[in-house]
mmCIF file of C-alpha atoms in Angstrom:
data_model
loop_
_atom_site.group_PDB
_atom_site.id
_atom_site.type_symbol
_atom_site.label_atom_id
_atom_site.label_comp_id
_atom_site.label_asym_id
_atom_site.label_seq_id
_atom_site.Cartn_x
_atom_site.Cartn_y
_atom_site.Cartn_z
ATOM 1 C CA MET A 194 103.529 139.053 143.140
ATOM 2 C CA GLY A 195 100.751 136.879 144.499
ATOM 3 C CA THR A 196 97.301 136.569 143.027
ATOM 4 C CA VAL A 197 94.497 137.612 145.378
ATOM 5 C CA SER A 198 91.262 135.662 145.136
ATOM 6 C CA GLN A 199 88.070 136.065 147.146
ATOM 7 C CA PHE A 200 86.666 132.910 148.696
ATOM 8 C CA GLN A 201 83.785 131.689 146.575
ATOM 9 C CA ASP A 202 81.189 128.944 146.783
ATOM 10 C CA ARG A 203 82.260 125.879 144.851
ATOM 11 C CA ILE A 204 79.435 123.707 143.624
ATOM 12 C CA ARG A 205 80.392 120.069 144.006
ATOM 13 C CA PRO A 206 78.273 116.906 143.947
ATOM 14 C CA PRO A 207 77.811 115.295 147.380
ATOM 15 C CA ALA A 208 80.515 112.813 148.273
ATOM 16 C CA ARG A 209 80.011 109.086 148.013
ATOM 17 C CA ARG A 210 80.468 106.917 151.099
ATOM 18 C CA ILE A 211 83.393 104.529 151.279
ATOM 19 C CA GLU A 212 82.188 101.462 153.149
ATOM 20 C CA ASN A 213 85.364 99.585 154.111
ATOM 21 C CA GLU A 214 89.161 99.649 154.170
ATOM 22 C CA GLU A 215 89.559 97.684 150.927
ATOM 23 C CA GLU A 216 87.380 100.204 149.111
ATOM 24 C CA ALA A 217 89.446 103.055 150.532
ATOM 25 C CA VAL A 218 92.672 101.590 149.145
ATOM 26 C CA SER A 219 91.170 100.698 145.763
ATOM 27 C CA THR A 220 89.650 104.190 145.457
ATOM 28 C CA ALA A 221 93.021 105.776 146.247
ATOM 29 C CA ARG A 222 94.739 103.636 143.610
ATOM 30 C CA LYS A 223 92.174 104.467 140.939
ATOM 31 C CA LEU A 224 92.448 108.179 141.639
ATOM 32 C CA ALA A 225 96.254 107.960 141.714
ATOM 33 C CA ASP A 226 96.261 106.345 138.267
ATOM 34 C CA THR A 227 94.368 109.382 136.973
ATOM 35 C CA PHE A 228 96.383 111.999 138.882
ATOM 36 C CA ARG A 229 99.699 110.536 137.678
ATOM 37 C CA GLN A 230 98.918 111.176 134.010
ATOM 38 C CA GLN A 231 99.196 114.975 134.175
ATOM 39 C CA ALA A 232 101.268 115.389 137.341
ATOM 40 C CA SER A 233 104.437 116.432 135.510
ATOM 41 C CA GLU A 234 102.569 118.942 133.330
ATOM 42 C CA ARG A 235 100.889 120.436 136.418
ATOM 43 C CA ASP A 236 104.305 120.828 138.022
ATOM 44 C CA ILE A 237 105.967 122.403 134.973
ATOM 45 C CA ASN A 238 103.171 124.888 134.263
ATOM 46 C CA ARG A 239 101.890 125.225 137.847
ATOM 47 C CA ILE A 240 98.371 124.116 136.963
ATOM 48 C CA LEU A 241 96.483 123.975 140.256
ATOM 49 C CA PRO A 242 94.660 120.629 140.718
ATOM 50 C CA PHE A 243 91.206 121.902 141.648
ATOM 51 C CA ALA A 244 89.542 119.208 139.544
ATOM 52 C CA GLU A 245 91.689 116.489 141.111
ATOM 53 C CA LEU A 246 90.915 117.672 144.652
ATOM 54 C CA ASP A 247 87.212 117.759 143.828
ATOM 55 C CA ALA A 248 87.484 114.201 142.521
ATOM 56 C CA LEU A 249 89.015 113.205 145.859
ATOM 57 C CA SER A 250 86.139 114.822 147.727
ATOM 58 C CA ILE A 251 83.452 113.279 145.538
ATOM 59 C CA SER A 252 85.035 109.832 145.896
ATOM 60 C CA GLY A 253 84.575 109.959 149.668
ATOM 61 C CA LEU A 254 88.301 109.528 150.317
ATOM 62 C CA THR A 255 88.601 112.835 152.208
ATOM 63 C CA ALA A 256 86.114 111.514 154.813
ATOM 64 C CA ILE A 257 87.685 108.151 155.688
ATOM 65 C CA SER A 258 89.002 109.365 159.065
ATOM 66 C CA VAL A 259 85.637 110.643 160.352
ATOM 67 C CA PRO A 260 84.807 108.850 163.649
ATOM 68 C CA PRO A 261 82.068 106.189 163.669
ATOM 69 C CA GLU A 262 80.000 108.163 166.186
ATOM 70 C CA HIS A 263 79.709 110.772 163.423
ATOM 71 C CA GLU A 264 78.827 108.152 160.791
ATOM 72 C CA GLY A 265 82.353 107.809 159.430
ATOM 73 C CA LEU A 266 84.583 104.859 158.578
ATOM 74 C CA ASP A 267 87.531 105.838 160.838
ATOM 75 C CA VAL A 268 90.220 103.775 159.107
ATOM 76 C CA PRO A 269 93.344 102.697 161.045
ATOM 77 C CA ASN A 270 96.142 105.237 160.973
ATOM 78 C CA ALA A 271 98.586 102.976 159.141
ATOM 79 C CA LEU A 272 96.039 102.601 156.342
ATOM 80 C CA LEU A 273 95.434 106.366 156.313
ATOM 81 C CA ALA A 274 99.181 106.906 155.890
ATOM 82 C CA GLU A 275 99.274 104.338 153.071
ATOM 83 C CA VAL A 276 96.418 106.147 151.300
ATOM 84 C CA ILE A 277 98.436 109.377 151.543
ATOM 85 C CA ALA A 278 101.495 107.555 150.156
ATOM 86 C CA ILE A 279 99.484 106.182 147.217
ATOM 87 C CA ILE A 280 98.190 109.647 146.312
ATOM 88 C CA ALA A 281 101.585 111.323 146.917
ATOM 89 C CA GLU A 282 103.323 108.815 144.651
ATOM 90 C CA ALA A 283 101.072 110.054 141.855
ATOM 91 C CA ASP A 284 101.263 113.743 142.821
ATOM 92 C CA ALA A 285 103.149 114.834 145.930
ATOM 93 C CA SER A 286 101.383 118.199 146.096
ATOM 94 C CA ILE A 287 97.963 116.580 146.302
ATOM 95 C CA GLY A 288 99.315 114.226 148.957
ATOM 96 C CA GLU A 289 100.519 117.173 151.023
ATOM 97 C CA THR A 290 97.103 118.806 150.758
ATOM 98 C CA LEU A 291 95.553 115.641 152.213
ATOM 99 C CA GLU A 292 98.230 115.574 154.920
ATOM 100 C CA ASN A 293 97.005 118.945 156.216
ATOM 101 C CA HIS A 294 93.320 118.033 155.801
ATOM 102 C CA PHE A 295 93.448 114.844 157.864
ATOM 103 C CA SER A 296 95.638 116.460 160.543
ATOM 104 C CA VAL A 297 92.980 119.130 161.068
ATOM 105 C CA LEU A 298 90.266 116.476 161.367
ATOM 106 C CA GLU A 299 92.175 114.733 164.158
ATOM 107 C CA THR A 300 92.481 117.982 166.118
ATOM 108 C CA LEU A 301 88.762 118.575 165.554
ATOM 109 C CA ARG A 302 88.007 115.088 166.875
ATOM 110 C CA THR A 303 90.042 115.489 170.046
ATOM 111 C CA GLN A 304 89.459 119.128 170.975
ATOM 112 C CA ALA A 305 86.135 120.462 169.713
ATOM 113 C CA ALA A 306 82.811 120.481 171.544
ATOM 114 C CA GLU A 307 80.230 117.924 170.410
ATOM 115 C CA ASP A 308 78.045 120.444 168.589
ATOM 116 C CA LEU A 309 80.975 121.718 166.561
ATOM 117 C CA LYS A 310 82.179 118.198 165.779
ATOM 118 C CA THR A 311 78.705 117.156 164.663
ATOM 119 C CA SER A 312 78.403 120.178 162.400
ATOM 120 C CA LEU A 313 81.840 119.995 160.795
ATOM 121 C CA PHE A 314 82.102 116.228 160.430
ATOM 122 C CA ALA A 315 78.778 116.353 158.589
ATOM 123 C CA ARG A 316 80.433 118.777 156.180
ATOM 124 C CA VAL A 317 83.400 116.412 155.769
ATOM 125 C CA LEU A 318 81.032 113.571 154.866
ATOM 126 C CA LEU A 319 79.572 115.819 152.173
ATOM 127 C CA GLY A 320 83.057 116.356 150.732
ATOM 128 C CA ASP A 321 84.287 119.568 152.372
ATOM 129 C CA ARG A 322 88.050 119.938 152.744
ATOM 130 C CA PHE A 323 89.974 121.492 155.630
ATOM 131 C CA ALA A 324 93.367 123.134 155.999
ATOM 132 C CA GLY A 325 95.178 124.280 159.109
ATOM 133 C CA ALA A 326 97.073 127.557 159.409
ATOM 134 C CA THR A 327 98.579 129.736 162.135
ATOM 135 C CA VAL A 328 97.547 133.348 162.688
ATOM 136 C CA ALA A 329 100.579 135.594 162.268
ATOM 137 C CA ASP A 330 101.897 137.904 164.966
ATOM 138 C CA GLY A 331 100.402 141.388 164.802
ATOM 139 C CA SER A 332 96.917 140.205 163.920
ATOM 140 C CA GLU A 333 94.077 141.629 165.992
ATOM 141 C CA LEU A 334 91.300 139.717 167.721
ATOM 142 C CA SER A 335 88.553 141.678 169.446
ATOM 143 C CA ALA A 336 85.531 140.433 171.374
ATOM 144 C CA GLU A 337 82.169 141.085 169.733
ATOM 145 C CA GLY A 338 78.957 139.740 171.219
ATOM 146 C CA PRO A 339 79.182 135.960 171.634
ATOM 147 C CA GLY A 340 82.241 135.778 169.380
ATOM 148 C CA TYR A 341 85.198 137.723 168.004
ATOM 149 C CA ARG A 342 86.420 139.747 165.057
ATOM 150 C CA LEU A 343 89.716 138.640 163.525
ATOM 151 C CA SER A 344 91.821 140.994 161.432
ATOM 152 C CA GLY A 345 95.249 140.166 160.086
ATOM 153 C CA ARG A 346 97.077 137.404 158.281
ATOM 154 C CA MET A 347 97.574 133.671 158.580
ATOM 155 C CA ARG A 348 100.913 132.175 157.700
ATOM 156 C CA PRO A 349 101.091 130.242 154.405
ATOM 157 C CA ALA A 350 100.014 126.611 154.677
ATOM 158 C CA PRO A 351 99.469 123.761 152.178
ATOM 159 C CA GLY A 352 95.945 123.198 150.941
ATOM 160 C CA ILE A 353 94.590 126.646 151.783
ATOM 161 C CA LEU A 354 93.709 127.349 148.141
ATOM 162 C CA TYR A 355 91.582 124.202 148.001
ATOM 163 C CA ALA A 356 89.998 124.336 151.459
ATOM 164 C CA ASP A 357 86.348 124.868 152.292
ATOM 165 C CA TRP A 358 87.278 125.456 155.943
ATOM 166 C CA ILE A 359 90.360 126.895 157.630
ATOM 167 C CA ALA A 360 91.399 125.844 161.114
ATOM 168 C CA ALA A 361 93.294 128.885 162.385
ATOM 169 C CA ALA A 362 95.530 128.489 165.429
ATOM 170 C CA LEU A 363 96.062 131.515 167.661
ATOM 171 C CA THR A 364 96.155 132.595 171.291
ATOM 172 C CA LEU A 365 93.244 134.353 172.985
ATOM 173 C CA PRO A 366 93.893 136.755 175.872
ATOM 174 C CA PRO A 367 95.197 136.081 178.437
ATOM 175 C CA GLY A 368 97.313 133.400 176.763
ATOM 176 C CA ARG A 369 94.757 130.707 175.909
ATOM 177 C CA PRO A 370 95.711 128.731 172.725
ATOM 178 C CA VAL A 371 92.674 127.940 170.584
ATOM 179 C CA THR A 372 91.652 126.885 167.095
ATOM 180 C CA LEU A 373 89.117 128.921 165.124
ATOM 181 C CA TYR A 374 87.155 127.109 162.404
ATOM 182 C CA LEU A 375 86.427 129.561 159.583
ATOM 183 C CA SER A 376 84.394 129.027 156.443
ATOM 184 C CA ARG A 377 86.209 129.963 153.247
ATOM 185 C CA ASN A 378 82.964 131.609 152.086
ATOM 186 C CA SER A 379 83.353 134.531 154.449
ATOM 187 C CA GLU A 380 83.149 137.812 152.555
ATOM 188 C CA ASP A 381 85.856 139.240 154.801
ATOM 189 C CA ALA A 382 88.471 136.604 154.023
ATOM 190 C CA GLN A 383 90.813 136.483 151.049
ATOM 191 C CA VAL A 384 93.505 134.096 149.927
ATOM 192 C CA VAL A 385 96.756 135.267 148.366
ATOM 193 C CA ASP A 386 98.264 132.687 146.026
ATOM 194 C CA ASP A 387 101.845 133.660 146.878
ATOM 195 C CA TRP A 388 103.646 130.287 146.929
ATOM 196 C CA ASP A 389 106.796 130.403 144.786
ATOM 197 C CA GLY A 390 108.758 127.370 146.008
ATOM 198 C CA PHE A 391 110.720 125.319 143.482
ATOM 199 C CA GLY A 392 109.074 122.113 144.758
ATOM 200 C CA GLN A 393 105.545 121.100 145.760
ATOM 201 C CA ARG A 394 104.523 123.780 143.275
ATOM 202 C CA THR A 395 100.808 122.972 143.274
ATOM 203 C CA ASN A 396 100.249 122.128 146.952
ATOM 204 C CA GLY A 397 97.818 125.037 147.403
ATOM 205 C CA SER A 398 100.029 126.829 149.912
ATOM 206 C CA ALA A 399 98.803 130.391 150.314
ATOM 207 C CA THR A 400 98.414 133.286 152.731
ATOM 208 C CA THR A 401 94.981 134.067 154.175
ATOM 209 C CA ILE A 402 94.030 137.681 154.874
ATOM 210 C CA ALA A 403 91.263 138.208 157.401
ATOM 211 C CA GLY A 404 89.547 141.576 157.140
ATOM 212 C CA ALA A 405 87.501 141.742 160.338
ATOM 213 C CA VAL A 406 86.178 138.193 159.965
ATOM 214 C CA HIS A 407 83.484 137.339 162.502
ATOM 215 C CA VAL A 408 84.115 134.123 164.438
ATOM 216 C CA ASP A 409 81.200 132.671 166.380
ATOM 217 C CA ALA A 410 82.049 131.482 169.889
ATOM 218 C CA GLY A 411 80.744 128.024 168.986
ATOM 219 C CA ALA A 412 83.388 127.701 166.247
ATOM 220 C CA ILE A 413 86.268 127.990 168.718
ATOM 221 C CA ALA A 414 87.948 124.974 170.312
ATOM 222 C CA PRO A 415 90.843 124.756 172.772
ATOM 223 C CA ALA A 416 94.208 123.806 171.328
ATOM 224 C CA PRO A 417 95.792 120.506 172.386
ATOM 225 C CA SER A 418 97.300 120.819 175.860
ATOM 226 C CA SER A 419 99.886 118.070 175.356
ATOM 227 C CA GLY A 420 102.990 118.388 173.235
ATOM 228 C CA TYR A 421 102.384 114.750 172.312
ATOM 229 C CA SER A 422 98.840 115.268 171.051
ATOM 230 C CA THR A 423 97.508 112.729 168.585
ATOM 231 C CA GLY A 424 96.881 115.567 166.133
ATOM 232 C CA ILE A 425 100.589 116.426 166.055
ATOM 233 C CA SER A 426 101.567 112.749 165.839
ATOM 234 C CA LEU A 427 99.138 112.106 162.998
ATOM 235 C CA GLY A 428 100.571 115.097 161.150
ATOM 236 C CA LEU A 429 104.038 113.566 161.440
ATOM 237 C CA LEU A 430 102.790 110.161 160.311
ATOM 238 C CA LEU A 431 101.059 111.627 157.266
ATOM 239 C CA LYS A 432 104.128 113.713 156.475
ATOM 240 C CA ALA A 433 105.970 110.384 156.416
ATOM 241 C CA GLY A 434 103.304 109.097 154.026
ATOM 242 C CA VAL A 435 104.040 111.929 151.590
ATOM 243 C CA GLY A 436 107.772 111.215 151.846
ATOM 244 C CA LEU A 437 107.188 107.526 151.150
ATOM 245 C CA GLY A 438 105.075 108.429 148.130
ATOM 246 C CA ILE A 439 107.835 110.662 146.725
ATOM 247 C CA ALA A 440 110.385 107.876 147.240
ATOM 248 C CA ARG A 441 108.184 105.354 145.438
ATOM 249 C CA ALA A 442 107.640 107.768 142.539
ATOM 250 C CA ALA A 443 111.388 108.329 142.176
ATOM 251 C CA TRP A 444 111.991 104.569 142.315
ATOM 252 C CA ALA A 445 109.392 103.880 139.597
ATOM 253 C CA ASP A 446 110.955 106.484 137.316
ATOM 254 C CA LEU A 447 114.416 105.100 138.087
ATOM 255 C CA MET A 448 113.345 101.655 136.911
ATOM 256 C CA THR A 449 111.949 103.169 133.699
ATOM 257 C CA ALA A 450 115.062 105.288 133.062
ATOM 258 C CA ILE A 451 117.433 102.359 133.581
ATOM 259 C CA GLY A 452 115.688 100.247 130.967
ATOM 260 C CA ASP A 453 118.071 97.554 129.740
ATOM 261 C CA ARG A 454 121.188 99.133 131.239
ATOM 262 C CA THR A 455 123.264 97.178 133.708
ATOM 263 C CA VAL A 456 123.174 98.665 137.201
ATOM 264 C CA SER A 457 124.729 97.275 140.365
ATOM 265 C CA PRO A 458 122.057 95.121 142.060
ATOM 266 C CA SER A 459 123.452 96.060 145.457
ATOM 267 C CA ARG A 460 122.954 99.759 144.747
ATOM 268 C CA LEU A 461 119.386 99.127 143.666
ATOM 269 C CA GLY A 462 118.856 96.875 146.663
ATOM 270 C CA GLU A 463 120.037 99.606 148.999
ATOM 271 C CA HIS A 464 117.253 101.919 147.893
ATOM 272 C CA ALA A 465 114.632 99.192 147.638
ATOM 273 C CA VAL A 466 115.355 98.182 151.237
ATOM 274 C CA GLY A 467 115.210 101.813 152.332
ATOM 275 C CA ILE A 468 111.712 102.175 150.901
ATOM 276 C CA GLU A 469 110.601 98.946 152.580
ATOM 277 C CA ILE A 470 112.054 100.068 155.932
ATOM 278 C CA THR A 471 110.157 103.342 155.619
ATOM 279 C CA ALA A 472 106.885 101.540 154.888
ATOM 280 C CA ALA A 473 107.438 99.382 157.978
ATOM 281 C CA ALA A 474 108.127 102.471 160.099
ATOM 282 C CA LEU A 475 104.807 103.979 158.983
ATOM 283 C CA GLU A 476 102.921 100.824 159.840
ATOM 284 C CA ARG A 477 104.501 100.646 163.319
ATOM 285 C CA ALA A 478 103.802 104.319 164.021
ATOM 286 C CA GLY A 479 100.223 103.897 162.815
ATOM 287 C CA ARG A 480 99.588 101.041 165.254
ATOM 288 C CA LYS A 481 101.002 103.046 168.154
ATOM 289 C CA LEU A 482 98.837 106.011 167.220
ATOM 290 C CA ASP A 483 95.769 103.753 167.144
ATOM 291 C CA ILE A 484 96.558 102.794 170.748
ATOM 292 C CA ALA A 485 97.055 106.411 171.816
ATOM 293 C CA GLN A 486 93.726 107.464 170.311
ATOM 294 C CA VAL A 487 91.866 104.737 172.190
ATOM 295 C CA ASN A 488 93.780 105.275 175.445
ATOM 296 C CA PRO A 489 95.086 108.875 175.374
ATOM 297 C CA VAL A 490 97.288 108.706 178.460
ATOM 298 C CA GLU A 491 100.565 110.629 178.387
ATOM 299 C CA ALA A 492 102.785 107.546 178.063
ATOM 300 C CA ALA A 493 100.889 106.143 175.059
ATOM 301 C CA MET A 494 100.731 109.555 173.389
ATOM 302 C CA ALA A 495 104.474 110.112 173.882
ATOM 303 C CA ASP A 496 105.207 106.664 172.464
ATOM 304 C CA ALA A 497 103.087 107.390 169.391
ATOM 305 C CA TYR A 498 104.738 110.791 168.952
ATOM 306 C CA PHE A 499 108.234 109.288 169.087
ATOM 307 C CA SER A 500 107.341 106.546 166.623
ATOM 308 C CA ALA A 501 105.701 109.025 164.231
ATOM 309 C CA SER A 502 108.760 111.288 164.510
ATOM 310 C CA ALA A 503 111.007 108.387 163.558
ATOM 311 C CA ALA A 504 108.794 107.583 160.577
ATOM 312 C CA ALA A 505 108.770 111.196 159.376
ATOM 313 C CA ILE A 506 112.548 111.579 159.643
ATOM 314 C CA THR A 507 113.152 108.222 157.963
ATOM 315 C CA ALA A 508 110.731 108.976 155.142
ATOM 316 C CA GLY A 509 112.304 112.359 154.442
ATOM 317 C CA GLU A 510 115.753 110.796 154.166
ATOM 318 C CA THR A 511 114.442 107.958 152.011
ATOM 319 C CA ALA A 512 112.715 110.351 149.612
ATOM 320 C CA LEU A 513 115.885 112.403 149.110
ATOM 321 C CA SER A 514 117.999 109.277 148.738
ATOM 322 C CA ALA A 515 115.681 107.786 146.119
ATOM 323 C CA ALA A 516 115.516 111.061 144.204
ATOM 324 C CA ASN A 517 119.317 111.332 144.185
ATOM 325 C CA ALA A 518 119.633 107.711 143.054
ATOM 326 C CA LEU A 519 117.460 108.460 140.044
ATOM 327 C CA PHE A 520 120.257 110.624 138.614
ATOM 328 C CA GLU A 521 123.215 108.726 140.020
ATOM 329 C CA LEU A 522 122.139 105.332 138.658
ATOM 330 C CA ALA A 523 120.215 106.274 135.518
ATOM 331 C CA GLY A 524 122.708 108.899 134.367
ATOM 332 C CA GLU A 525 121.925 110.884 131.233
ATOM 333 C CA ALA A 526 118.746 108.883 130.676
ATOM 334 C CA SER A 527 117.206 110.835 133.561
ATOM 335 C CA THR A 528 118.395 114.356 132.778
ATOM 336 C CA GLY A 529 116.167 115.406 129.894
ATOM 337 C CA ILE A 530 114.293 118.623 130.699
ATOM 338 C CA GLY A 531 111.119 117.281 129.157
ATOM 339 C CA LEU A 532 111.154 114.289 131.511
ATOM 340 C CA ASN A 533 110.925 116.656 134.511
ATOM 341 C CA LEU A 534 112.320 113.944 136.789
ATOM 342 C CA ASP A 535 114.040 116.543 138.931
ATOM 343 C CA ARG A 536 110.595 117.275 140.419
ATOM 344 C CA HIS A 537 111.033 114.298 142.740
ATOM 345 C CA TRP A 538 114.148 115.829 144.294
ATOM 346 C CA ARG A 539 112.519 119.272 144.435
ATOM 347 C CA ASN A 540 109.411 117.860 146.067
ATOM 348 C CA ALA A 541 111.409 115.866 148.608
ATOM 349 C CA ARG A 542 113.607 118.827 149.505
ATOM 350 C CA ILE A 543 110.801 121.344 149.922
ATOM 351 C CA HIS A 544 108.607 118.912 151.844
ATOM 352 C CA ALA A 545 111.493 118.170 154.223
ATOM 353 C CA LEU A 546 111.798 121.863 155.104
ATOM 354 C CA SER A 547 108.503 121.732 157.010
ATOM 355 C CA LEU A 548 109.799 118.993 159.318
ATOM 356 C CA PRO A 549 111.361 120.319 162.577
ATOM 357 C CA ARG A 550 114.033 117.619 162.463
ATOM 358 C CA ASP A 551 116.334 118.952 165.191
ATOM 359 C CA ARG A 552 113.471 119.423 167.647
ATOM 360 C CA LEU A 553 112.166 115.922 166.933
ATOM 361 C CA LEU A 554 115.604 114.410 167.498
ATOM 362 C CA HIS A 555 115.982 116.342 170.755
ATOM 363 C CA ARG A 556 112.642 115.092 172.047
ATOM 364 C CA ALA A 557 113.443 111.576 170.894
ATOM 365 C CA GLY A 558 116.607 111.668 172.986
ATOM 366 C CA ASP A 559 114.617 112.787 176.015
ATOM 367 C CA HIS A 560 112.044 110.047 175.409
ATOM 368 C CA MET A 561 114.569 107.219 175.072
ATOM 369 C CA SER A 562 116.690 108.314 178.045
ATOM 370 C CA ARG A 563 113.865 108.052 180.572
#
């Protein structure tokens, strides 16, 4: 049975500003070194990483994709994916929380009115975190003054437990897809901590219950009109970043578990090359997404979407392969319950479930056959 918790104010020091790309990477590595120390214990006992997420916010790392016109750094997408991979290697659940956060910020950048962007990006620079969710069927939305009242549920999504803002996707009558930006401090919103997956156990996935939550008209933005939107493509790229991080974590533990044992170099090389191929796929997809953001024509956006799809599929396969190799190559040295090395496989498998692989492959076939 899930635990119900009312949204509450969380007092957090204002975030620092990260000034350049090198600082972003070094900050991610320093935080990852800290997160790695208790990651296994958090997984075993399902200790939610509120303190770790607050450390991310305070460091300024959660704001590195804010556009320069809103006083942000706006790092290249390949670097953003690498930051996600660095954090996910230390703790895949925290990486997945960032995956959702940055995906929401891209949709905000491309779809929201200037006033809303100015307001919410200012909150991001202060350290606020975002999570996207979809309003479930059967929820009610009624017009009220200049806005609406929302009653119902939002489907579970990673990072909801840690979010300051929820970007809720739904359709307004008569069939107009929109995104509502809701503060977690609303008295009429609750979060149900009902995630019981065997992997990604601390990713903050939860169900939101809206009890007649008022939504101001100014907090509503149209949903992306293109199936190749940069928000969707960035989500795929960052999903690939989490997969790459899981693969690297499994590889590091494999090397430790092997110790002085003799293992076929070709078998090790197979997985090492797979990780390197995945990293290259992320970098290529990131460059194509950079181009699509600057020149958002349909052809460039479709190209970025296809490349990000390839990276996400590749990363998911690489993560599972590396996690399997940990047990195949290290043998009994990897099977101790206290080592908790099976979390890499569990994380990879659960994270892969959120990837619409068949649909991506179908669209890739359409794209390449033109």
